[in-house]
mmCIF file of C-alpha atoms and ligand atoms in Angstrom:
data_model
loop_
_atom_site.group_PDB
_atom_site.id
_atom_site.type_symbol
_atom_site.label_atom_id
_atom_site.label_comp_id
_atom_site.label_asym_id
_atom_site.label_seq_id
_atom_site.Cartn_x
_atom_site.Cartn_y
_atom_site.Cartn_z
ATOM 1 C CA UNK A 62 0.000 0.000 0.000
ATOM 2 C CA UNK A 63 1.437 3.401 -0.882
ATOM 3 C CA UNK A 64 1.579 6.269 1.620
ATOM 4 C CA UNK A 65 -1.606 7.920 0.380
ATOM 5 C CA UNK A 66 -3.637 4.710 0.565
ATOM 6 C CA UNK A 67 -2.247 3.845 3.994
ATOM 7 C CA UNK A 68 -2.551 7.280 5.640
ATOM 8 C CA UNK A 69 -5.048 9.252 3.524
ATOM 9 C CA UNK A 70 -7.103 10.529 1.990
ATOM 10 C CA UNK A 71 -7.272 13.374 4.566
ATOM 11 C CA UNK A 72 -4.777 14.468 7.232
ATOM 12 C CA UNK A 73 -6.138 16.474 10.160
ATOM 13 C CA UNK A 74 -3.419 18.725 11.566
ATOM 14 C CA UNK A 75 -4.557 20.382 14.791
ATOM 15 C CA UNK A 76 -2.388 23.435 15.305
ATOM 16 C CA UNK A 77 -1.512 23.394 11.610
ATOM 17 C CA UNK A 78 -1.126 27.046 10.668
ATOM 18 C CA UNK A 79 2.430 27.876 11.692
ATOM 19 C CA UNK A 80 5.800 26.502 12.778
ATOM 20 C CA UNK A 81 5.930 22.754 13.429
ATOM 21 C CA UNK A 82 2.243 22.282 12.661
ATOM 22 C CA UNK A 83 2.475 24.356 9.487
ATOM 23 C CA UNK A 84 5.392 22.211 8.344
ATOM 24 C CA UNK A 85 3.470 19.029 9.193
ATOM 25 C CA UNK A 86 0.536 20.258 7.077
ATOM 26 C CA UNK A 87 2.895 20.967 4.197
ATOM 27 C CA UNK A 88 4.533 17.550 4.499
ATOM 28 C CA UNK A 89 1.125 15.859 4.432
ATOM 29 C CA UNK A 90 0.259 17.786 1.259
ATOM 30 C CA UNK A 91 3.641 17.026 -0.289
ATOM 31 C CA UNK A 92 2.935 13.351 0.271
ATOM 32 C CA UNK A 93 -0.367 13.710 -1.594
ATOM 33 C CA UNK A 94 -2.842 13.876 1.300
ATOM 34 C CA UNK A 95 -5.692 16.360 1.446
ATOM 35 C CA UNK A 96 -5.318 18.475 4.559
ATOM 36 C CA UNK A 97 -7.595 19.898 7.245
ATOM 37 C CA UNK A 98 -5.780 22.531 9.282
ATOM 38 C CA UNK A 99 -7.049 23.779 12.632
ATOM 39 C CA UNK A 100 -5.854 26.931 14.428
ATOM 40 C CA UNK A 101 -7.228 30.254 15.654
ATOM 41 C CA UNK A 102 -5.876 32.773 13.121
ATOM 42 C CA UNK A 103 -8.276 32.535 10.198
ATOM 43 C CA UNK A 104 -6.321 34.832 7.885
ATOM 44 C CA UNK A 105 -3.135 32.829 8.314
ATOM 45 C CA UNK A 106 -4.996 29.544 7.833
ATOM 46 C CA UNK A 107 -6.590 30.777 4.572
ATOM 47 C CA UNK A 108 -3.296 32.101 3.288
ATOM 48 C CA UNK A 109 -1.459 28.839 4.025
ATOM 49 C CA UNK A 110 -4.303 26.799 2.554
ATOM 50 C CA UNK A 111 -4.160 28.728 -0.723
ATOM 51 C CA UNK A 112 -0.401 28.159 -0.869
ATOM 52 C CA UNK A 113 -0.705 24.395 -0.315
ATOM 53 C CA UNK A 114 -3.478 24.018 -2.905
ATOM 54 C CA UNK A 115 -1.422 25.851 -5.483
ATOM 55 C CA UNK A 116 1.861 24.074 -4.749
ATOM 56 C CA UNK A 117 0.642 20.489 -4.309
ATOM 57 C CA UNK A 118 -2.773 20.356 -6.017
ATOM 58 C CA UNK A 119 -4.467 18.869 -2.941
ATOM 59 C CA UNK A 120 -7.680 19.945 -1.219
ATOM 60 C CA UNK A 121 -7.230 21.996 1.950
ATOM 61 C CA UNK A 122 -9.936 22.763 4.508
ATOM 62 C CA UNK A 123 -8.932 25.447 7.022
ATOM 63 C CA UNK A 124 -10.965 25.436 10.245
ATOM 64 C CA UNK A 125 -10.654 28.396 12.574
ATOM 65 C CA UNK A 126 -11.290 27.040 16.075
ATOM 66 C CA UNK A 127 -10.027 28.066 19.507
ATOM 67 C CA UNK A 128 -9.235 24.741 21.166
ATOM 68 C CA UNK A 129 -9.738 26.272 24.616
ATOM 69 C CA UNK A 130 -13.310 27.318 23.790
ATOM 70 C CA UNK A 131 -16.237 25.181 24.952
ATOM 71 C CA UNK A 132 -17.202 22.523 22.397
ATOM 72 C CA UNK A 133 -13.986 22.928 20.359
ATOM 73 C CA UNK A 134 -13.630 19.210 19.589
ATOM 74 C CA UNK A 135 -17.269 18.978 18.505
ATOM 75 C CA UNK A 136 -16.798 22.039 16.253
ATOM 76 C CA UNK A 137 -13.867 20.288 14.567
ATOM 77 C CA UNK A 138 -15.850 17.063 14.108
ATOM 78 C CA UNK A 139 -18.720 19.045 12.545
ATOM 79 C CA UNK A 140 -16.332 20.948 10.278
ATOM 80 C CA UNK A 141 -14.690 17.755 9.034
ATOM 81 C CA UNK A 142 -18.119 16.379 8.039
ATOM 82 C CA UNK A 143 -17.862 13.090 6.124
ATOM 83 C CA UNK A 144 -14.262 13.529 5.039
ATOM 84 C CA UNK A 145 -12.255 10.378 5.739
ATOM 85 C CA UNK A 146 -9.436 11.255 8.123
ATOM 86 C CA UNK A 147 -6.558 8.783 7.745
ATOM 87 C CA UNK A 148 -4.002 10.748 9.772
ATOM 88 C CA UNK A 149 -4.443 12.960 12.795
ATOM 89 C CA UNK A 150 -1.585 15.021 14.197
ATOM 90 C CA UNK A 151 -2.401 16.831 17.433
ATOM 91 C CA UNK A 152 0.286 19.513 17.594
ATOM 92 C CA UNK A 153 -1.340 22.559 19.230
ATOM 93 C CA UNK A 154 -0.636 23.312 22.868
ATOM 94 C CA UNK A 155 -1.623 25.740 25.568
ATOM 95 C CA UNK A 156 1.435 26.764 27.536
ATOM 96 C CA UNK A 157 0.792 28.552 30.820
ATOM 97 C CA UNK A 158 4.036 29.702 32.392
ATOM 98 C CA UNK A 159 4.995 31.304 35.656
ATOM 99 C CA UNK A 160 4.746 30.334 39.273
ATOM 100 C CA UNK A 161 1.803 27.916 39.577
ATOM 101 C CA UNK A 162 0.015 30.031 42.190
ATOM 102 C CA UNK A 163 0.498 33.288 40.270
ATOM 103 C CA UNK A 164 -0.862 31.990 36.973
ATOM 104 C CA UNK A 165 -4.659 32.466 36.853
ATOM 105 C CA UNK A 166 -6.528 29.223 37.433
ATOM 106 C CA UNK A 167 -8.321 29.705 34.102
ATOM 107 C CA UNK A 168 -4.980 29.282 32.279
ATOM 108 C CA UNK A 169 -4.239 26.021 34.070
ATOM 109 C CA UNK A 170 -7.721 24.777 33.177
ATOM 110 C CA UNK A 171 -7.301 25.837 29.522
ATOM 111 C CA UNK A 172 -4.057 23.849 29.573
ATOM 112 C CA UNK A 173 -6.001 20.742 30.571
ATOM 113 C CA UNK A 174 -8.654 21.437 27.912
ATOM 114 C CA UNK A 175 -6.230 22.048 25.026
ATOM 115 C CA UNK A 176 -3.536 19.525 25.950
ATOM 116 C CA UNK A 177 -5.618 16.732 27.492
ATOM 117 C CA UNK A 178 -9.386 16.915 26.950
ATOM 118 C CA UNK A 179 -9.562 17.938 23.287
ATOM 119 C CA UNK A 180 -6.963 15.427 22.052
ATOM 120 C CA UNK A 181 -8.733 12.699 24.032
ATOM 121 C CA UNK A 182 -12.085 13.499 22.390
ATOM 122 C CA UNK A 183 -10.545 13.726 18.915
ATOM 123 C CA UNK A 184 -8.605 10.467 19.269
ATOM 124 C CA UNK A 185 -11.757 8.748 20.510
ATOM 125 C CA UNK A 186 -13.764 10.069 17.560
ATOM 126 C CA UNK A 187 -11.332 9.735 14.646
ATOM 127 C CA UNK A 188 -9.706 6.601 16.085
ATOM 128 C CA UNK A 189 -12.968 4.674 15.484
ATOM 129 C CA UNK A 190 -12.749 5.154 11.724
ATOM 130 C CA UNK A 191 -9.046 4.337 11.636
ATOM 131 C CA UNK A 192 -9.569 1.114 13.602
ATOM 132 C CA UNK A 193 -12.482 0.065 11.368
ATOM 133 C CA UNK A 194 -10.439 0.649 8.217
ATOM 134 C CA UNK A 195 -7.368 -0.949 9.855
ATOM 135 C CA UNK A 196 -4.971 1.721 8.657
ATOM 136 C CA UNK A 197 -3.837 5.292 9.341
ATOM 137 C CA UNK A 198 -1.958 7.195 12.034
ATOM 138 C CA UNK A 199 -2.491 9.202 15.212
ATOM 139 C CA UNK A 200 0.332 11.421 16.449
ATOM 140 C CA UNK A 201 0.278 13.305 19.743
ATOM 141 C CA UNK A 202 3.012 15.907 19.864
ATOM 142 C CA UNK A 203 4.563 16.042 23.317
ATOM 143 C CA UNK A 204 7.673 17.538 24.860
ATOM 144 C CA UNK A 205 10.892 16.850 26.772
ATOM 145 C CA UNK A 206 8.947 18.526 29.566
ATOM 146 C CA UNK A 207 6.804 15.396 29.843
ATOM 147 C CA UNK A 208 9.649 13.499 31.482
ATOM 148 C CA UNK A 209 9.847 15.460 34.745
ATOM 149 C CA UNK A 210 8.118 18.172 36.690
ATOM 150 C CA UNK A 211 9.768 21.577 36.954
ATOM 151 C CA UNK A 212 9.085 25.103 38.095
ATOM 152 C CA UNK A 213 7.410 27.642 35.796
ATOM 153 C CA UNK A 214 5.848 24.994 33.535
ATOM 154 C CA UNK A 215 4.337 22.702 36.180
ATOM 155 C CA UNK A 216 0.838 22.289 34.705
ATOM 156 C CA UNK A 217 2.074 22.374 31.093
ATOM 157 C CA UNK A 218 4.629 19.607 31.696
ATOM 158 C CA UNK A 219 1.987 17.550 33.525
ATOM 159 C CA UNK A 220 -0.316 17.848 30.516
ATOM 160 C CA UNK A 221 2.469 16.915 28.088
ATOM 161 C CA UNK A 222 3.091 13.810 30.251
ATOM 162 C CA UNK A 223 -0.566 12.903 29.741
ATOM 163 C CA UNK A 224 -0.199 13.152 25.949
ATOM 164 C CA UNK A 225 3.018 11.145 26.022
ATOM 165 C CA UNK A 226 1.590 8.286 28.070
ATOM 166 C CA UNK A 227 -1.757 8.296 26.258
ATOM 167 C CA UNK A 228 0.037 7.924 22.921
ATOM 168 C CA UNK A 229 2.139 5.036 24.205
ATOM 169 C CA UNK A 230 -1.009 3.206 25.318
ATOM 170 C CA UNK A 231 -2.620 3.867 21.941
ATOM 171 C CA UNK A 232 0.478 2.530 20.179
ATOM 172 C CA UNK A 233 0.143 -0.658 22.167
ATOM 173 C CA UNK A 234 -3.582 -1.100 21.433
ATOM 174 C CA UNK A 235 -3.980 0.204 17.917
ATOM 175 C CA UNK A 236 -1.013 -1.551 16.334
ATOM 176 C CA UNK A 237 -3.104 -4.701 16.731
ATOM 177 C CA UNK A 238 -5.605 -3.238 14.265
ATOM 178 C CA UNK A 239 -3.035 -1.795 11.870
ATOM 179 C CA UNK A 240 -3.062 1.822 13.066
ATOM 180 C CA UNK A 241 0.188 3.685 13.890
ATOM 181 C CA UNK A 242 -0.199 5.745 17.058
ATOM 182 C CA UNK A 243 2.748 7.355 18.767
ATOM 183 C CA UNK A 244 4.049 10.253 20.766
ATOM 184 C CA UNK A 245 6.409 12.642 19.020
ATOM 185 C CA UNK A 246 8.691 14.265 21.585
ATOM 186 C CA UNK A 247 9.772 17.731 20.541
ATOM 187 C CA UNK A 248 12.807 19.470 22.013
ATOM 188 C CA UNK A 249 13.834 23.099 21.575
ATOM 189 C CA UNK A 250 12.471 24.318 18.230
ATOM 190 C CA UNK A 251 12.539 27.839 16.845
ATOM 191 C CA UNK A 252 8.774 28.551 16.722
ATOM 192 C CA UNK A 253 6.845 31.695 17.626
ATOM 193 C CA UNK A 254 6.175 30.299 21.116
ATOM 194 C CA UNK A 255 9.803 29.352 21.616
ATOM 195 C CA UNK A 256 11.084 32.720 20.429
ATOM 196 C CA UNK A 257 8.947 34.379 23.064
ATOM 197 C CA UNK A 258 10.734 32.442 25.806
ATOM 198 C CA UNK A 259 14.347 31.940 24.782
ATOM 199 C CA UNK A 260 16.017 33.516 21.818
ATOM 200 C CA UNK A 261 19.551 32.319 22.457
ATOM 201 C CA UNK A 262 20.146 35.452 24.479
ATOM 202 C CA UNK A 263 22.186 35.911 27.624
ATOM 203 C CA UNK A 264 19.140 34.797 29.634
ATOM 204 C CA UNK A 265 19.948 31.276 28.558
ATOM 205 C CA UNK A 266 23.673 31.738 29.153
ATOM 206 C CA UNK A 267 22.898 32.708 32.719
ATOM 207 C CA UNK A 268 21.074 29.488 33.557
ATOM 208 C CA UNK A 269 22.837 27.872 36.525
ATOM 209 C CA UNK A 270 22.943 24.224 35.567
ATOM 210 C CA UNK A 271 23.721 21.621 38.183
ATOM 211 C CA UNK A 272 24.449 18.107 37.011
ATOM 212 C CA UNK A 273 24.990 18.062 33.296
ATOM 213 C CA UNK A 274 24.431 15.377 30.731
ATOM 214 C CA UNK A 275 26.944 14.560 28.055
ATOM 215 C CA UNK A 276 25.329 12.855 25.090
ATOM 216 C CA UNK A 277 27.599 11.071 22.667
ATOM 217 C CA UNK A 278 25.926 12.115 19.431
ATOM 218 C CA UNK A 279 24.290 15.224 18.023
ATOM 219 C CA UNK A 280 26.349 16.755 20.774
ATOM 220 C CA UNK A 281 27.559 20.193 21.725
ATOM 221 C CA UNK A 282 31.247 21.044 21.434
ATOM 222 C CA UNK A 283 31.725 20.737 25.202
ATOM 223 C CA UNK A 284 30.241 21.393 28.602
ATOM 224 C CA UNK A 285 26.657 22.438 29.244
ATOM 225 C CA UNK A 286 24.849 20.272 26.761
ATOM 226 C CA UNK A 287 21.261 21.218 27.538
ATOM 227 C CA UNK A 288 22.090 24.909 27.502
ATOM 228 C CA UNK A 289 23.732 24.325 24.141
ATOM 229 C CA UNK A 290 20.516 22.717 22.906
ATOM 230 C CA UNK A 291 18.469 25.751 23.983
ATOM 231 C CA UNK A 292 20.860 27.956 22.081
ATOM 232 C CA UNK A 293 20.643 25.672 19.059
ATOM 233 C CA UNK A 294 16.949 25.008 18.588
ATOM 234 C CA UNK A 295 15.744 22.872 15.703
ATOM 235 C CA UNK A 296 14.199 24.313 12.596
ATOM 236 C CA UNK A 297 10.374 23.903 12.744
ATOM 237 C CA UNK A 298 10.332 22.727 9.117
ATOM 238 C CA UNK A 299 12.602 19.782 9.926
ATOM 239 C CA UNK A 300 10.594 18.894 13.027
ATOM 240 C CA UNK A 301 7.286 19.023 11.137
ATOM 241 C CA UNK A 302 8.641 16.787 8.382
ATOM 242 C CA UNK A 303 10.147 14.473 11.011
ATOM 243 C CA UNK A 304 6.674 13.636 12.294
ATOM 244 C CA UNK A 305 5.907 11.846 9.017
ATOM 245 C CA UNK A 306 9.299 10.175 8.850
ATOM 246 C CA UNK A 307 8.540 8.614 12.252
ATOM 247 C CA UNK A 308 5.378 6.811 11.060
ATOM 248 C CA UNK A 309 5.515 3.077 11.722
ATOM 249 C CA UNK A 310 8.156 3.409 14.467
ATOM 250 C CA UNK A 311 7.961 3.001 18.233
ATOM 251 C CA UNK A 312 5.526 4.340 20.828
ATOM 252 C CA UNK A 313 7.784 7.344 21.450
ATOM 253 C CA UNK A 314 9.750 9.068 18.705
ATOM 254 C CA UNK A 315 12.042 12.068 19.122
ATOM 255 C CA UNK A 316 12.439 15.139 16.944
ATOM 256 C CA UNK A 317 16.207 15.233 17.603
ATOM 257 C CA UNK A 318 18.723 12.461 18.541
ATOM 258 C CA UNK A 319 20.263 14.691 21.209
ATOM 259 C CA UNK A 320 16.946 14.820 23.071
ATOM 260 C CA UNK A 321 16.554 11.061 22.935
ATOM 261 C CA UNK A 322 19.928 10.621 24.611
ATOM 262 C CA UNK A 323 19.419 13.232 27.313
ATOM 263 C CA UNK A 324 15.927 11.928 28.128
ATOM 264 C CA UNK A 325 17.573 9.108 30.116
ATOM 265 C CA UNK A 326 18.644 11.677 32.715
ATOM 266 C CA UNK A 327 15.118 13.052 33.014
ATOM 267 C CA UNK A 328 13.671 9.553 33.373
ATOM 268 C CA UNK A 329 16.102 8.295 36.016
ATOM 269 C CA UNK A 330 14.910 7.044 39.449
ATOM 270 C CA UNK A 331 16.618 9.973 41.217
ATOM 271 C CA UNK A 332 13.665 12.308 40.804
ATOM 272 C CA UNK A 333 15.248 15.101 42.824
ATOM 273 C CA UNK A 334 18.162 15.303 40.389
ATOM 274 C CA UNK A 335 15.860 15.252 37.367
ATOM 275 C CA UNK A 336 13.505 17.953 38.670
ATOM 276 C CA UNK A 337 16.285 20.193 39.992
ATOM 277 C CA UNK A 338 18.189 20.035 36.745
ATOM 278 C CA UNK A 339 15.237 20.992 34.552
ATOM 279 C CA UNK A 340 14.183 23.707 37.012
ATOM 280 C CA UNK A 341 17.700 25.166 36.898
ATOM 281 C CA UNK A 342 17.646 25.141 33.129
ATOM 282 C CA UNK A 343 14.276 26.883 33.092
ATOM 283 C CA UNK A 344 15.556 29.600 35.421
ATOM 284 C CA UNK A 345 17.455 30.950 32.441
ATOM 285 C CA UNK A 346 14.444 31.101 30.144
ATOM 286 C CA UNK A 347 12.422 34.279 29.822
ATOM 287 C CA UNK A 348 8.929 33.733 31.212
HETATM 288 N N1 LIG B 650 8.801 24.954 20.188
HETATM 289 C C1 LIG B 650 9.408 24.227 21.101
HETATM 290 O O1 LIG B 650 10.566 24.501 21.485
HETATM 291 C C2 LIG B 650 8.708 23.037 21.695
HETATM 292 C C3 LIG B 650 9.385 22.303 22.682
HETATM 293 C C4 LIG B 650 8.761 21.199 23.219
HETATM 294 C C5 LIG B 650 7.507 20.815 22.770
HETATM 295 N N2 LIG B 650 6.862 21.549 21.823
HETATM 296 C C6 LIG B 650 5.510 21.089 21.402
HETATM 297 O O2 LIG B 650 5.387 21.251 20.006
HETATM 298 C C7 LIG B 650 4.050 21.585 19.664
HETATM 299 C C8 LIG B 650 4.008 22.863 18.834
HETATM 300 O O3 LIG B 650 4.507 23.911 19.621
HETATM 301 P P1 LIG B 650 4.749 25.439 19.220
HETATM 302 O O4 LIG B 650 3.715 26.296 19.873
HETATM 303 O O5 LIG B 650 6.158 25.732 19.523
HETATM 304 O O6 LIG B 650 4.525 25.594 17.756
HETATM 305 P P2 LIG B 650 3.814 25.639 16.394
HETATM 306 O O7 LIG B 650 3.514 24.314 15.866
HETATM 307 O O8 LIG B 650 4.767 26.428 15.611
HETATM 308 O O9 LIG B 650 2.441 26.495 16.597
HETATM 309 C C9 LIG B 650 1.343 26.093 17.349
HETATM 310 C C10 LIG B 650 0.116 25.897 16.445
HETATM 311 O O10 LIG B 650 -1.035 25.632 17.258
HETATM 312 C C11 LIG B 650 -2.020 26.644 17.052
HETATM 313 N N3 LIG B 650 -2.678 26.885 18.329
HETATM 314 C C12 LIG B 650 -2.093 27.233 19.507
HETATM 315 N N4 LIG B 650 -3.047 27.392 20.451
HETATM 316 C C13 LIG B 650 -4.239 27.127 19.859
HETATM 317 C C14 LIG B 650 -5.584 27.165 20.305
HETATM 318 N N5 LIG B 650 -5.920 27.508 21.563
HETATM 319 N N6 LIG B 650 -6.562 26.850 19.437
HETATM 320 C C15 LIG B 650 -6.258 26.521 18.156
HETATM 321 N N7 LIG B 650 -5.004 26.467 17.677
HETATM 322 C C16 LIG B 650 -4.006 26.782 18.516
HETATM 323 C C17 LIG B 650 -1.253 27.848 16.501
HETATM 324 O O11 LIG B 650 -2.027 28.692 15.668
HETATM 325 P P3 LIG B 650 -2.881 29.939 16.221
HETATM 326 O O12 LIG B 650 -1.950 30.738 17.082
HETATM 327 O O13 LIG B 650 -3.325 30.653 15.001
HETATM 328 O O14 LIG B 650 -4.021 29.375 16.973
HETATM 329 C C18 LIG B 650 -0.216 27.129 15.625
HETATM 330 O O15 LIG B 650 -0.787 26.705 14.401
HETATM 331 C C19 LIG B 650 3.295 21.707 20.996
HETATM 332 O O16 LIG B 650 2.606 20.506 21.255
HETATM 333 C C20 LIG B 650 4.396 21.925 22.021
HETATM 334 O O17 LIG B 650 4.037 21.442 23.296
HETATM 335 C C21 LIG B 650 7.435 22.655 21.278
#
């Protein structure tokens, strides 16, 4: 079966207007799939849709939806109508940041809606068709933050852990019916959100790192490897394309080999060391 027959005819890219999600939408179109893109900025969605139609000759349906709004998942399902979704990439994220008690409760609750509730509803809905047809893919985009708690991003990291673990469970269940489901772990990537936090400035240089990790590949020249990674974020185009290259792999795939290696530190039994290290790294990020 070729790619289009296995993963088409439509790809639903939630958070598909810009950065990683925009690149994922383009990669789907390049591979011959029709694309449904979901995001808030209607003008940007329309503009990108026109570009993809012209460049790849596929159909594109832009849906302007705020994922934090009540009934967002149902609005997407209604907008998709009878189109057969063979691939769903859930890329969008809410990202509250700051001291947990200072961030308004509404932002923490939006985080749960956008990063946990809406993907759960969409997987439950579109997963039925994929399982019946015994083909297709579900990708939940998660984060290196999923592997430990840390200051500033406490509720966001908790939600990314939910997506990570949910995707691993789906991988285990759905492979039995021929559907690829997996978590795609993204590390530092130069998107609009990322630029707002760390732009390779002296804020990052100032981060007081404790224990460091020295990966053997994809590695920095020397010393503070995770700080190096923050200063050398991935290109969103490469990360978006990487999602599709990871189809058919394991329950957890990484956007960068460096992150895969350093994840072993975050996942170690010494939780104090893991949490303190990430919290120290975050101290250098603008928030
Ligand atoms: N960038 C990084 O360094 C990094 C690191 C670790 C993990 N990640 C993960 O990678 C994924 C993408 O992150 P990103 O923000 O950096 O980049 P992105 O893919 O470049 O942009 C986020 C996309 O989601 C849409 N979106 C955001 N909030 C939305 C909402 N409430 N309703 C509808 N659409 C929404 C945005 O469009 P609109 O603004 O128009 O709505 C945009 O299309 C996330 O799952 C994030 O957790 C990123």
